[in-house]
Amino acid sequence: MAKDAPPRWDRRMQQRLTRGEAAALGELYDRFASLVHSQAYRMLDDEDAADLVTREVFAQVWENPEAYDPKQGSMRSWVARLTHDRSVRRLRRAVAVSYAAEHGEGAVPDPEELERRVRSATAAARADYIVSSMPASLRRALELAYTQRRDYRQTAADLGVTEDEARRRLRLGLQLLSTAGPRSPQGSPPPGYGHTP
């Protein structure tokens, strides 16, 4: 995943979108579509819903490029926040429809259970966002340790770094991931969605 673009790119992209340059939308889509789709899919666990959220997010960006404020963070973070907001709304609707189908029309799900599901989905998507945003050296160390079940010594050997450096990378990667936990009530974006992690 590409790192956050420099602020100059963000401002220039916003200007191009404001002028209605279709090529700018294509460039933005190429850069962030996989982020949007994977975040939406992680929250909704539904390919069709993730496709729809992806289309809606880029339509919203196209129709309202002036809503982006570079002072609030990168374009990447803004797009992630839009994705989060749309995914939360869609998740709430899906849970309500599912609950009504199970318990009869007009039945309303328990608000606490609904919020728990929203927080859980948000935390999972936030973790994915953090992993995709962290430097490749940290991401690779975490993949070796947790996906391939390597200890820090094996991770160091695989990466060609010292054991101390492998431990440092793992510790820093885990510290970043620890910020993914649910923190905000009512399904609002967790800290960091408005700023570069």
CSV table of C-alpha atoms in Angstrom, one decimal:
chain,number,residue,atom,x,y,z
A,1,MET,CA,0.0,0.0,0.0
A,2,ALA,CA,1.3,3.4,-0.9
A,3,LYS,CA,2.3,5.7,1.9
A,4,ASP,CA,0.3,8.9,2.6
A,5,ALA,CA,1.0,11.4,-0.2
A,6,PRO,CA,2.9,14.6,0.6
A,7,PRO,CA,0.6,17.5,1.5
A,8,ARG,CA,1.5,19.2,-1.8
A,9,TRP,CA,0.0,16.3,-3.7
A,10,ASP,CA,-3.1,16.4,-1.6
A,11,ARG,CA,-3.7,20.1,-2.2
A,12,ARG,CA,-3.0,19.7,-5.9
A,13,MET,CA,-5.3,16.7,-6.1
A,14,GLN,CA,-8.1,18.7,-4.4
A,15,GLN,CA,-7.7,21.5,-6.8
A,16,ARG,CA,-7.8,19.2,-9.8
A,17,LEU,CA,-11.0,17.5,-8.5
A,18,THR,CA,-12.6,20.9,-7.8
A,19,ARG,CA,-11.9,21.8,-11.5
A,20,GLY,CA,-13.7,18.6,-12.5
A,21,GLU,CA,-10.7,16.8,-13.9
A,22,ALA,CA,-11.9,13.2,-14.5
A,23,ALA,CA,-8.2,12.1,-14.8
A,24,ALA,CA,-7.7,13.3,-11.2
A,25,LEU,CA,-10.5,11.1,-10.0
A,26,GLY,CA,-8.9,8.2,-11.9
A,27,GLU,CA,-5.6,8.8,-10.3
A,28,LEU,CA,-7.1,9.1,-6.8
A,29,TYR,CA,-9.1,5.9,-7.5
A,30,ASP,CA,-5.9,4.0,-8.6
A,31,ARG,CA,-4.1,5.2,-5.4
A,32,PHE,CA,-6.8,4.5,-2.8
A,33,ALA,CA,-9.4,2.1,-4.2
A,34,SER,CA,-7.8,-0.9,-2.6
A,35,LEU,CA,-7.7,0.9,0.8
A,36,VAL,CA,-11.3,1.8,0.5
A,37,HIS,CA,-12.5,-1.6,-0.6
A,38,SER,CA,-10.4,-3.5,2.0
A,39,GLN,CA,-11.5,-1.3,4.8
A,40,ALA,CA,-15.2,-1.5,3.8
A,41,TYR,CA,-14.9,-5.3,3.4
A,42,ARG,CA,-13.2,-5.7,6.8
A,43,MET,CA,-16.1,-3.8,8.4
A,44,LEU,CA,-19.0,-5.3,6.5
A,45,ASP,CA,-17.7,-8.8,5.6
A,46,ASP,CA,-19.7,-8.5,2.3
A,47,GLU,CA,-18.0,-8.2,-1.1
A,48,ASP,CA,-21.1,-6.5,-2.7
A,49,ALA,CA,-21.5,-4.0,0.1
A,50,ALA,CA,-17.8,-3.2,0.0
A,51,ASP,CA,-18.1,-2.6,-3.8
A,52,LEU,CA,-21.0,-0.3,-3.1
A,53,VAL,CA,-19.2,1.6,-0.4
A,54,THR,CA,-16.2,2.0,-2.7
A,55,ARG,CA,-18.4,3.5,-5.4
A,56,GLU,CA,-20.2,5.8,-2.9
A,57,VAL,CA,-16.9,7.1,-1.4
A,58,PHE,CA,-15.4,8.0,-4.8
A,59,ALA,CA,-18.7,9.6,-5.9
A,60,GLN,CA,-18.7,11.7,-2.7
A,61,VAL,CA,-15.1,12.8,-3.3
A,62,TRP,CA,-16.0,13.7,-6.9
A,63,GLU,CA,-19.1,15.6,-5.9
A,64,ASN,CA,-17.6,17.4,-2.8
A,65,PRO,CA,-13.8,17.8,-3.2
A,66,GLU,CA,-13.9,21.1,-1.3
A,67,ALA,CA,-15.0,19.1,1.8
A,68,TYR,CA,-11.4,17.9,2.2
A,69,ASP,CA,-9.3,20.0,4.6
A,70,PRO,CA,-5.6,19.5,4.3
A,71,LYS,CA,-5.2,21.0,7.8
A,72,GLN,CA,-7.1,18.0,9.2
A,73,GLY,CA,-4.8,15.4,7.7
A,74,SER,CA,-3.8,13.7,4.5
A,75,MET,CA,-6.1,12.9,1.6
A,76,ARG,CA,-5.6,9.2,2.4
A,77,SER,CA,-6.9,9.7,6.0
A,78,TRP,CA,-9.9,11.7,4.7
A,79,VAL,CA,-10.8,9.0,2.2
A,80,ALA,CA,-10.4,6.4,5.0
A,81,ARG,CA,-12.7,8.5,7.3
A,82,LEU,CA,-15.4,8.7,4.5
A,83,THR,CA,-15.1,4.9,4.1
A,84,HIS,CA,-15.5,4.4,7.8
A,85,ASP,CA,-18.6,6.7,8.0
A,86,ARG,CA,-20.3,5.0,5.1
A,87,SER,CA,-19.4,1.5,6.3
A,88,VAL,CA,-20.8,2.2,9.8
A,89,ARG,CA,-24.1,3.5,8.3
A,90,ARG,CA,-24.4,0.4,6.1
A,91,LEU,CA,-23.5,-1.9,9.0
A,92,ARG,CA,-26.1,-0.4,11.2
A,93,ARG,CA,-28.8,-0.8,8.5
A,94,ALA,CA,-27.7,-4.4,7.8
A,95,VAL,CA,-27.9,-5.3,11.5
A,96,ALA,CA,-31.3,-3.7,11.8
A,97,VAL,CA,-32.7,-5.5,8.7
A,98,SER,CA,-31.3,-8.8,9.8
A,99,TYR,CA,-32.7,-8.4,13.3
A,100,ALA,CA,-36.2,-7.4,12.0
A,101,ALA,CA,-36.1,-10.5,9.7
A,102,GLU,CA,-35.4,-12.7,12.7
A,103,HIS,CA,-37.7,-11.1,15.2
A,104,GLY,CA,-40.5,-9.6,13.1
A,105,GLU,CA,-41.0,-6.4,11.3
A,106,GLY,CA,-40.5,-3.4,13.6
A,107,ALA,CA,-38.2,-5.2,16.0
A,108,VAL,CA,-35.2,-3.1,16.9
A,109,PRO,CA,-31.8,-4.6,17.8
A,110,ASP,CA,-30.4,-4.0,21.3
A,111,PRO,CA,-28.5,-0.6,21.0
A,112,GLU,CA,-25.6,-1.9,23.1
A,113,GLU,CA,-25.1,-5.0,20.9
A,114,LEU,CA,-25.3,-2.8,17.8
A,115,GLU,CA,-22.6,-0.5,19.2
A,116,ARG,CA,-20.5,-3.5,20.2
A,117,ARG,CA,-20.6,-4.8,16.6
A,118,VAL,CA,-19.8,-1.3,15.2
A,119,ARG,CA,-16.8,-0.9,17.6
A,120,SER,CA,-15.5,-4.4,16.8
A,121,ALA,CA,-15.8,-3.8,13.0
A,122,THR,CA,-14.1,-0.4,13.4
A,123,ALA,CA,-11.2,-1.8,15.4
A,124,ALA,CA,-10.6,-4.5,12.8
A,125,ALA,CA,-10.7,-2.0,10.0
A,126,ARG,CA,-8.4,0.4,12.0
A,127,ALA,CA,-5.9,-2.4,12.5
A,128,ASP,CA,-5.8,-3.1,8.8
A,129,TYR,CA,-5.4,0.6,8.1
A,130,ILE,CA,-2.5,0.8,10.6
A,131,VAL,CA,-0.8,-2.2,9.1
A,132,SER,CA,-1.1,-0.8,5.6
A,133,SER,CA,0.2,2.5,6.7
A,134,MET,CA,3.2,1.4,8.7
A,135,PRO,CA,6.7,1.3,7.1
A,136,ALA,CA,7.4,-1.9,5.2
A,137,SER,CA,10.2,-2.9,7.6
A,138,LEU,CA,7.8,-3.0,10.5
A,139,ARG,CA,5.0,-4.7,8.5
A,140,ARG,CA,7.4,-7.4,7.3
A,141,ALA,CA,8.7,-8.1,10.9
A,142,LEU,CA,5.1,-8.5,12.1
A,143,GLU,CA,4.2,-10.8,9.1
A,144,LEU,CA,7.1,-13.0,9.9
A,145,ALA,CA,6.4,-13.2,13.6
A,146,TYR,CA,2.6,-13.5,13.5
A,147,THR,CA,1.7,-15.0,10.2
A,148,GLN,CA,4.7,-17.3,9.8
A,149,ARG,CA,5.2,-17.9,13.5
A,150,ARG,CA,8.8,-16.9,13.6
A,151,ASP,CA,10.4,-15.9,17.0
A,152,TYR,CA,12.5,-12.7,17.1
A,153,ARG,CA,15.7,-14.6,16.4
A,154,GLN,CA,14.3,-16.2,13.3
A,155,THR,CA,12.7,-12.9,12.3
A,156,ALA,CA,16.1,-11.2,12.6
A,157,ALA,CA,17.8,-13.9,10.5
A,158,ASP,CA,15.1,-13.7,7.8
A,159,LEU,CA,15.3,-9.9,7.7
A,160,GLY,CA,19.1,-9.8,7.9
A,161,VAL,CA,19.1,-7.5,10.9
A,162,THR,CA,20.3,-7.9,14.5
A,163,GLU,CA,18.1,-9.5,17.1
A,164,ASP,CA,17.9,-6.1,18.9
A,165,GLU,CA,16.6,-4.5,15.7
A,166,ALA,CA,14.1,-7.3,15.1
A,167,ARG,CA,12.8,-6.9,18.7
A,168,ARG,CA,12.6,-3.1,18.2
A,169,ARG,CA,10.6,-3.5,15.0
A,170,LEU,CA,8.2,-6.0,16.5
A,171,ARG,CA,7.7,-3.8,19.6
A,172,LEU,CA,7.0,-0.7,17.5
A,173,GLY,CA,4.7,-2.5,15.2
A,174,LEU,CA,2.7,-3.9,18.2
A,175,GLN,CA,2.6,-0.5,19.8
A,176,LEU,CA,1.1,0.9,16.6
A,177,LEU,CA,-1.4,-1.9,16.4
A,178,SER,CA,-2.4,-1.4,20.0
A,179,THR,CA,-4.0,1.9,19.0
A,180,ALA,CA,-6.5,0.0,16.9
A,181,GLY,CA,-8.7,-1.0,19.8
A,182,PRO,CA,-12.2,0.4,20.1
A,183,ARG,CA,-12.1,3.7,21.9
A,184,SER,CA,-14.9,5.9,20.6
A,185,PRO,CA,-18.5,5.6,21.6
A,186,GLN,CA,-21.4,5.6,19.1
A,187,GLY,CA,-19.3,4.2,16.3
A,188,SER,CA,-17.4,7.5,15.6
A,189,PRO,CA,-14.0,7.0,14.0
A,190,PRO,CA,-11.2,6.1,16.3
A,191,PRO,CA,-8.4,8.6,16.9
A,192,GLY,CA,-6.1,8.8,13.9
A,193,TYR,CA,-8.7,8.7,11.1
A,194,GLY,CA,-8.3,12.4,10.7
A,195,HIS,CA,-4.5,12.3,10.9
A,196,THR,CA,-1.7,10.4,9.4
A,197,PRO,CA,-0.9,7.5,11.7
